[in-house]
Coordinates of C-alpha atoms in Angstrom, one line a residue:
M1 CA 112.8 100.4 157.9
K2 CA 112.4 96.9 156.6
I3 CA 113.0 94.8 159.8
S4 CA 114.2 94.9 163.3
M5 CA 116.7 92.1 163.1
K6 CA 119.2 91.5 165.9
I7 CA 122.5 89.7 165.3
Y8 CA 125.0 88.6 168.0
N9 CA 128.1 90.8 167.6
T10 CA 131.3 89.1 168.6
M11 CA 132.8 92.5 169.2
S12 CA 130.3 93.6 171.9
R13 CA 129.2 90.1 173.0
I14 CA 125.6 91.0 172.7
K15 CA 122.8 90.9 170.1
E16 CA 122.7 94.2 168.2
E17 CA 120.1 95.6 165.8
L18 CA 121.1 95.5 162.2
K19 CA 121.3 99.2 161.0
P20 CA 122.7 99.3 157.5
V21 CA 125.2 102.1 156.9
N22 CA 123.9 102.5 153.3
G23 CA 120.2 102.6 153.9
D24 CA 118.5 99.8 152.1
T25 CA 121.7 98.0 151.1
V26 CA 123.4 95.6 153.5
H27 CA 127.1 95.2 152.8
I28 CA 128.5 91.7 153.9
Y29 CA 131.9 90.3 153.6
A30 CA 132.7 86.6 154.4
C31 CA 136.2 85.2 154.3
G32 CA 136.4 82.6 151.6
P33 CA 138.5 79.4 151.2
T34 CA 142.2 78.9 150.5
V35 CA 141.7 77.0 147.3
Y36 CA 144.0 74.0 147.1
N37 CA 141.6 71.1 147.8
L38 CA 138.0 70.1 148.1
F39 CA 136.3 71.8 151.0
H40 CA 134.9 69.8 153.9
I41 CA 131.7 69.9 155.8
G42 CA 133.1 72.3 158.4
N43 CA 134.1 74.7 155.7
A44 CA 130.5 74.4 154.3
R45 CA 128.8 75.7 157.4
P46 CA 129.6 79.4 157.0
L47 CA 128.8 79.1 153.3
C48 CA 125.3 77.9 154.2
V49 CA 124.8 80.3 157.1
F50 CA 125.6 83.4 155.1
D51 CA 123.6 82.2 152.2
V52 CA 120.5 81.9 154.4
L53 CA 121.2 85.4 155.9
R54 CA 121.5 86.9 152.4
R55 CA 118.2 85.2 151.3
Y56 CA 116.4 86.3 154.3
L57 CA 117.5 89.9 154.1
K58 CA 116.4 90.0 150.4
Y59 CA 113.0 88.5 151.4
R60 CA 112.5 91.3 153.9
G61 CA 113.1 93.9 151.3
Y62 CA 116.8 94.7 151.5
K63 CA 119.4 94.9 148.8
V64 CA 122.5 92.9 149.6
R65 CA 126.0 93.4 148.4
Y66 CA 127.9 90.2 149.3
V67 CA 131.6 89.7 148.7
Q68 CA 133.5 86.5 149.4
N69 CA 137.1 86.2 148.4
F70 CA 139.3 83.3 147.2
T71 CA 142.8 83.0 148.6
D72 CA 144.5 81.7 145.5
V73 CA 148.2 82.1 146.5
D74 CA 149.4 80.7 149.8
D75 CA 152.0 78.3 151.3
K76 CA 149.6 75.3 151.0
I77 CA 148.9 76.1 147.4
I78 CA 152.6 76.5 146.6
K79 CA 153.4 73.2 148.3
K80 CA 150.7 71.3 146.5
A81 CA 151.9 72.7 143.2
A82 CA 155.4 71.6 143.9
D83 CA 154.2 68.1 144.9
L84 CA 152.2 67.8 141.7
G85 CA 154.9 69.4 139.5
T86 CA 152.5 72.1 138.3
S87 CA 151.9 75.8 138.9
A88 CA 150.2 77.4 141.8
L89 CA 147.7 79.0 139.4
E90 CA 146.7 75.7 138.0
V91 CA 146.2 74.2 141.5
S92 CA 144.0 77.2 142.6
E93 CA 142.0 77.4 139.4
N94 CA 141.1 73.7 139.6
A95 CA 140.1 74.0 143.2
I96 CA 137.9 77.0 142.4
K97 CA 136.1 74.9 139.8
D98 CA 135.6 72.2 142.4
Y99 CA 134.4 74.8 144.9
F100 CA 131.6 75.9 142.5
I101 CA 130.5 72.3 141.8
D102 CA 130.0 71.7 145.5
S103 CA 128.6 75.1 146.4
K104 CA 126.0 74.7 143.6
G105 CA 125.2 71.2 145.0
L106 CA 124.5 72.9 148.4
N107 CA 122.3 75.5 146.7
I108 CA 124.6 78.3 147.7
S109 CA 124.1 81.4 145.5
E110 CA 127.3 82.9 144.1
A111 CA 128.5 86.0 145.8
D112 CA 128.1 89.3 144.0
L113 CA 131.8 89.2 143.7
H114 CA 134.5 86.6 144.3
P115 CA 137.7 88.6 144.2
K116 CA 141.0 86.6 144.0
V117 CA 144.2 87.7 145.6
T118 CA 146.2 87.3 142.4
E119 CA 143.9 89.6 140.5
N120 CA 144.0 92.3 143.2
M121 CA 147.7 92.7 143.9
N122 CA 147.7 96.5 143.2
I123 CA 145.1 97.3 145.9
I124 CA 146.9 95.0 148.4
I125 CA 150.2 96.7 147.7
G126 CA 148.5 100.0 148.0
I127 CA 147.1 99.4 151.5
I128 CA 150.5 98.1 152.7
K129 CA 152.1 101.3 151.4
T130 CA 149.5 103.3 153.4
L131 CA 150.3 101.4 156.6
I132 CA 154.0 102.0 156.1
D133 CA 153.5 105.7 155.5
K134 CA 151.3 106.0 158.6
G135 CA 154.0 104.3 160.7
F136 CA 152.0 101.1 161.5
A137 CA 154.2 98.8 159.4
Y138 CA 157.9 98.4 158.7
E139 CA 160.1 96.7 156.1
A140 CA 162.7 94.0 157.1
N141 CA 164.9 92.5 154.5
G142 CA 162.1 92.3 151.8
D143 CA 159.4 91.4 154.3
V144 CA 156.8 93.9 155.6
Y145 CA 155.3 93.5 159.1
F146 CA 152.5 95.2 160.9
E147 CA 153.6 96.6 164.3
A148 CA 150.7 95.3 166.4
E149 CA 151.6 97.4 169.5
R150 CA 151.2 100.6 167.5
F151 CA 147.5 99.8 167.2
A152 CA 146.2 100.7 170.6
E153 CA 143.0 98.6 170.4
Y154 CA 144.8 95.4 169.2
G155 CA 143.0 92.4 170.8
K156 CA 139.5 94.1 171.1
L157 CA 137.7 91.4 169.1
S158 CA 139.2 88.3 170.8
K159 CA 139.2 90.0 174.2
M160 CA 142.6 88.5 174.9
P161 CA 145.1 90.4 177.2
L162 CA 148.1 91.9 175.3
E163 CA 150.7 89.9 177.2
E164 CA 148.8 86.7 176.7
L165 CA 148.8 87.4 173.0
R166 CA 152.5 88.2 173.1
A167 CA 153.3 85.0 175.0
G168 CA 151.3 82.8 172.5
A169 CA 153.0 84.6 169.6
S170 CA 156.5 84.0 171.1
E171 CA 156.0 80.3 170.9
R172 CA 155.5 80.6 167.1
V173 CA 158.5 82.8 166.3
S174 CA 161.7 81.2 165.0
E175 CA 165.2 82.6 165.8
S176 CA 165.6 83.9 162.3
D177 CA 162.4 85.8 162.3
L178 CA 162.7 89.4 161.3
K179 CA 159.9 90.7 163.5
R180 CA 160.5 93.4 166.1
D181 CA 158.0 91.9 168.4
P182 CA 156.4 88.4 168.4
M183 CA 152.9 89.9 168.0
D184 CA 153.8 91.6 164.7
F185 CA 152.5 89.8 161.6
A186 CA 153.4 89.7 157.9
L187 CA 151.8 92.0 155.4
W188 CA 154.3 91.1 152.6
K189 CA 156.6 88.0 152.3
A190 CA 159.8 88.2 150.4
A191 CA 160.0 85.7 147.6
K192 CA 161.8 82.4 148.2
E193 CA 163.7 80.5 145.6
G194 CA 161.4 79.0 143.0
E195 CA 158.2 80.5 144.4
V196 CA 155.6 82.6 142.5
F197 CA 156.1 86.3 143.2
W198 CA 154.9 89.8 142.3
E199 CA 156.9 93.0 142.0
S200 CA 156.4 95.7 144.7
P201 CA 158.1 98.7 146.2
F202 CA 159.3 96.4 149.0
G203 CA 160.8 93.8 146.7
N204 CA 159.5 90.7 144.9
G205 CA 157.2 88.6 147.0
R206 CA 153.5 88.0 147.8
P207 CA 151.0 89.1 150.5
G208 CA 150.5 87.8 153.9
W209 CA 147.2 86.1 154.6
H210 CA 145.4 88.8 156.6
I211 CA 146.0 91.9 154.4
E212 CA 144.1 90.5 151.4
C213 CA 140.8 90.7 153.2
S214 CA 141.4 94.2 154.4
A215 CA 142.2 95.4 150.9
M216 CA 139.2 93.7 149.3
V217 CA 136.7 94.8 151.9
R218 CA 137.8 98.4 151.4
E219 CA 137.9 98.2 147.6
Y220 CA 134.6 96.4 147.0
L221 CA 132.4 97.4 150.0
G222 CA 133.9 100.5 151.6
D223 CA 135.7 101.5 154.7
T224 CA 132.9 100.4 157.1
I225 CA 130.7 97.5 156.2
D226 CA 127.6 96.1 158.0
I227 CA 128.5 92.5 158.6
H228 CA 131.8 90.7 158.5
G229 CA 131.5 87.0 158.8
G230 CA 133.3 83.7 159.2
G231 CA 133.9 80.8 161.5
T232 CA 134.9 81.3 165.2
D233 CA 138.4 79.9 164.3
L234 CA 139.0 83.1 162.4
I235 CA 138.4 85.5 165.3
F236 CA 142.1 85.3 166.2
P237 CA 144.4 85.9 164.5
H238 CA 142.8 86.5 161.2
H239 CA 139.9 88.9 162.0
E240 CA 141.9 90.5 164.8
N241 CA 144.6 91.4 162.4
E242 CA 142.1 92.5 159.7
I243 CA 140.7 95.0 162.2
A244 CA 144.2 96.3 163.1
Q245 CA 145.2 96.8 159.4
S246 CA 142.0 98.3 158.2
E247 CA 141.3 100.6 161.0
A248 CA 144.9 101.8 161.1
A249 CA 144.7 102.5 157.4
T250 CA 141.3 104.3 157.4
G251 CA 140.7 105.5 160.9
K252 CA 137.2 104.0 160.7
P253 CA 135.6 100.9 162.2
L254 CA 135.9 98.0 159.8
A255 CA 132.5 96.4 160.5
S256 CA 129.4 97.3 162.5
I257 CA 128.7 93.6 163.3
W258 CA 131.1 90.6 163.5
M259 CA 129.1 87.5 162.9
H260 CA 130.8 84.1 163.6
N261 CA 129.5 80.6 163.3
E262 CA 130.6 77.8 165.5
M263 CA 132.6 74.8 164.3
V264 CA 131.5 71.4 163.1
N265 CA 132.9 68.6 165.3
V266 CA 133.4 65.0 164.4
V267 CA 133.9 61.9 166.5
T268 CA 136.6 59.6 165.2
N269 CA 138.3 56.5 166.5
G270 CA 136.2 56.4 169.7
S271 CA 137.5 59.8 170.8
G272 CA 135.4 62.7 172.0
A273 CA 134.1 65.3 169.5
Q274 CA 136.8 67.4 168.0
K275 CA 136.8 70.2 165.5
M276 CA 136.7 69.0 161.9
A277 CA 139.9 70.2 160.2
K278 CA 142.2 69.3 157.4
S279 CA 145.2 69.8 159.7
A280 CA 143.8 67.2 162.1
G281 CA 143.0 64.7 159.3
N282 CA 139.5 64.1 160.7
F283 CA 137.5 65.8 157.9
F284 CA 134.8 64.6 155.5
T285 CA 134.7 66.5 152.2
V286 CA 131.3 67.7 151.0
R287 CA 132.0 65.9 147.7
N288 CA 132.4 62.5 149.4
A289 CA 129.5 62.9 151.8
A290 CA 127.3 64.1 148.9
G291 CA 128.2 60.9 147.0
I292 CA 126.6 58.9 149.8
Y293 CA 123.8 61.0 151.1
G294 CA 123.3 63.7 148.5
Y295 CA 124.0 67.5 148.9
E296 CA 120.7 68.6 150.3
P297 CA 120.8 66.6 153.5
I298 CA 124.2 68.2 154.2
R299 CA 122.7 71.7 153.8
F300 CA 119.7 70.8 156.0
M301 CA 122.0 69.5 158.7
L302 CA 124.2 72.6 158.7
I303 CA 121.2 75.0 159.1
A304 CA 119.1 72.8 161.4
A305 CA 121.1 74.0 164.4
H306 CA 121.5 77.6 165.3
Y307 CA 124.7 78.9 163.7
R308 CA 126.3 79.8 167.1
S309 CA 125.8 76.2 168.4
K310 CA 128.4 73.5 168.0
L311 CA 127.4 70.8 165.6
T312 CA 128.6 67.2 165.5
Y313 CA 128.7 65.4 162.2
S314 CA 127.8 61.7 162.2
E315 CA 125.9 59.2 160.1
E316 CA 123.0 59.3 162.5
V317 CA 122.7 63.1 162.1
I318 CA 122.8 63.1 158.3
K319 CA 120.3 60.3 158.1
S320 CA 118.0 62.2 160.4
A321 CA 118.3 65.2 157.9
Q322 CA 117.4 62.9 155.1
A323 CA 114.2 61.8 156.9
S324 CA 113.3 65.4 157.7
L325 CA 113.7 66.4 154.1
E326 CA 111.4 63.5 153.0
R327 CA 108.7 64.8 155.3
L328 CA 109.0 68.3 153.6
Y329 CA 109.0 66.8 150.1
N330 CA 106.0 64.7 150.9
C331 CA 104.1 67.8 152.0
K332 CA 105.3 69.8 148.9
N333 CA 104.1 66.9 146.6
A334 CA 100.8 66.6 148.5
I335 CA 100.1 70.4 148.0
E336 CA 100.9 70.2 144.3
R337 CA 98.6 67.2 143.8
A338 CA 95.8 68.8 145.7
L339 CA 95.9 71.9 143.5
G340 CA 94.1 70.0 140.8
T341 CA 91.5 68.5 143.1
K342 CA 89.8 71.5 144.8
T343 CA 87.7 74.4 143.7
G344 CA 86.8 77.7 145.3
E345 CA 88.3 81.2 145.0
N346 CA 88.1 82.4 148.6
V347 CA 90.6 81.7 151.4
N348 CA 88.9 80.5 154.5
E349 CA 89.4 82.7 157.6
S350 CA 91.0 79.7 159.5
V351 CA 93.6 79.2 156.8
A352 CA 94.4 82.9 156.6
A353 CA 94.9 83.0 160.4
L354 CA 97.0 79.8 160.2
I355 CA 99.3 81.4 157.6
N356 CA 99.6 84.7 159.5
T357 CA 100.5 83.0 162.7
H358 CA 103.2 80.9 161.2
K359 CA 104.6 83.8 159.1
N360 CA 104.9 85.9 162.3
R361 CA 106.6 83.0 164.2
F362 CA 109.0 82.3 161.3
T363 CA 110.1 85.9 161.0
E364 CA 110.4 86.3 164.8
A365 CA 112.8 83.4 164.8
M366 CA 114.9 84.7 161.9
D367 CA 115.0 88.2 163.3
D368 CA 116.3 86.8 166.5
D369 CA 120.0 86.2 165.5
L370 CA 119.1 84.2 162.4
N371 CA 117.6 81.3 164.5
T372 CA 117.2 78.8 161.7
A373 CA 116.6 76.0 164.3
D374 CA 113.4 77.7 165.5
A375 CA 112.4 78.7 162.0
L376 CA 112.6 75.1 160.9
A377 CA 110.4 74.1 163.8
V378 CA 107.8 76.5 162.5
V379 CA 108.1 75.0 159.0
F380 CA 107.4 71.5 160.4
E381 CA 104.5 72.8 162.4
L382 CA 103.1 74.4 159.2
T383 CA 103.7 71.1 157.4
R384 CA 101.5 69.2 159.9
E385 CA 98.7 71.9 159.6
I386 CA 98.9 71.7 155.8
N387 CA 98.6 67.9 155.8
K388 CA 95.4 68.3 158.0
T389 CA 94.0 71.1 155.9
L390 CA 94.4 69.4 152.5
S391 CA 92.0 66.6 153.5
G392 CA 89.3 69.0 154.8
E393 CA 86.0 69.1 153.0
A394 CA 85.8 72.9 153.3
T395 CA 89.3 73.5 151.9
T396 CA 89.2 75.6 148.8
K397 CA 91.7 75.8 145.9
A398 CA 92.5 79.4 147.1
D399 CA 93.4 77.9 150.5
I400 CA 95.8 75.5 148.8
V401 CA 97.4 78.2 146.7
A402 CA 97.9 80.4 149.8
L403 CA 99.5 77.5 151.7
H404 CA 101.6 76.6 148.7
T405 CA 102.9 80.2 148.6
I406 CA 103.9 80.4 152.2
F407 CA 105.4 76.9 152.3
N408 CA 107.6 77.8 149.3
E409 CA 108.5 81.2 150.9
F410 CA 109.9 79.5 154.0
T411 CA 111.7 76.7 152.2
N412 CA 113.2 79.1 149.6
I413 CA 114.6 81.3 152.4
L414 CA 116.3 78.3 154.0
G415 CA 117.4 77.1 150.5
L416 CA 115.7 73.8 150.8
L417 CA 113.6 71.6 148.5
Y418 CA 115.7 72.3 145.4
T419 CA 116.6 68.8 144.4
K420 CA 114.7 67.8 141.3
A421 CA 113.0 64.5 141.5
D422 CA 114.1 61.8 139.0
E423 CA 111.8 61.9 136.0
I424 CA 109.4 59.0 136.2
P425 CA 109.4 57.0 132.9
A426 CA 106.3 57.2 130.7
E427 CA 105.8 53.4 131.0
V428 CA 105.5 53.6 134.8
L429 CA 103.1 56.6 134.6
E430 CA 100.9 54.6 132.1
L431 CA 100.9 51.6 134.3
A432 CA 99.9 53.7 137.3
E433 CA 97.0 55.1 135.4
K434 CA 95.8 51.6 134.4
R435 CA 96.1 50.5 138.0
T436 CA 94.0 53.4 139.1
E437 CA 91.3 52.5 136.6
A438 CA 91.5 48.8 137.7
R439 CA 90.9 49.9 141.3
K440 CA 87.9 52.1 140.3
E441 CA 86.4 49.0 138.6
K442 CA 87.2 47.0 141.7
N443 CA 89.4 44.7 139.7
F444 CA 91.9 44.3 142.6
A445 CA 93.6 41.3 141.2
L446 CA 94.6 43.2 138.1
A447 CA 95.6 46.2 140.2
D448 CA 98.0 44.0 142.2
Q449 CA 99.5 42.6 139.0
I450 CA 100.1 46.1 137.7
R451 CA 101.7 47.1 141.1
E452 CA 104.0 44.1 140.8
R453 CA 105.0 45.2 137.2
I454 CA 105.7 48.7 138.5
A455 CA 107.8 47.3 141.3
N456 CA 109.9 45.3 138.8
L457 CA 110.6 48.5 137.0
G458 CA 112.1 50.0 140.2
Y459 CA 109.2 52.0 141.5
T460 CA 106.6 51.8 144.3
I461 CA 103.1 53.3 144.5
E462 CA 101.7 54.7 147.8
E463 CA 98.1 55.7 148.5
S464 CA 97.2 59.1 150.0
R465 CA 94.1 61.1 150.4
Q466 CA 95.3 63.4 147.6
G467 CA 96.0 60.5 145.2
I468 CA 98.9 58.2 144.5
V469 CA 102.6 58.8 145.1
I470 CA 105.2 57.2 142.8
K471 CA 108.6 56.7 144.3
K472 CA 111.8 55.2 143.0
T473 CA 113.0 52.3 145.1

């Protein structure tokens, strides 16, 4: 057994111990984006959360099989294609390229598999046929619907009474709807004039939204997986419907743990905080925000709060993230400078104890429902201790190497400190060296002149106990 990690299970409403079905391999599925536009900061939160979960599980010795789909055929994609006078495929392919630009900017590792709806039509049609054969679904004029009432446990994830669900569904049903019951939902949609379609035993058409995930989970991860994730906005109807489809088809639980992150809110036009959403028009794309603040502060902001806590995006919050990252980068740079200034091959007992204490506290935080907020607090406490230790006379090179290792372990798990610093021009480095020599010779007037020349080139020099720090202004 690698760890005793507990994760809040939306199904049971309690924290449950992670017990992988397949021994050392954790199977995770996270619902991916509908690809027709740039994704916004709210969309980025689950991407960052599950990236950290995956990194941490690997750090603790598990293998991870992680699948995240792309919904590349959908009403929104078809509408955008019509508006642009192009194909749905071109719209989705361009959006997927943009997705990878921004996800890479956020330091999100690619999933082991990113299956697309359009490339998995046979498995989707296959599970629909199974549901029809088992009596859970019915055909209606080219459409296929799942008969929700036939699944006795429908509503068990959202914990909503059956009649309440039916009443809410009734408000969304048009007079021409072919459903037997307002709660029923589409597995297959008959093709409309001019729309992209696929051939099937039920007629030409395309899948409903929910069935794609049921099909891909089963095909690429198995009947029962360890963790199924997404935002809380997917609990109903998407994940509720996934459960009904999958468990009706297989007779087995779809997932051991349902893990949902809270939404990102935003304050606009003086109103209270509201969920960031494209439909509400109150969203900020990752691309646009990164153009102002950089990608890494966005990632820091999204993991700085516990994933089940609501988060409000604002200029103040993102600037605070920038300042916090600067503290971490300063520590990283100080460690790396100090590596060349110390000697000694033995780690002091005090440093070994310091490392052990912080490692235990970090893992305790992460084991407790992926508490990145508390884990980051440990990182900043370690940062303070490192800064004090680096200047100590008894500090050895072995101490610094050990501190460097644990600092990198923590920041790598969180996916931080990945932005490469701008390369400092050789002219600036040469001037900085001459300034250091001038100061050693107590020629402070010359040193000040060199500092001014460096400033004119767009750089500043700061003094520290470990040496000088050159920064771009």
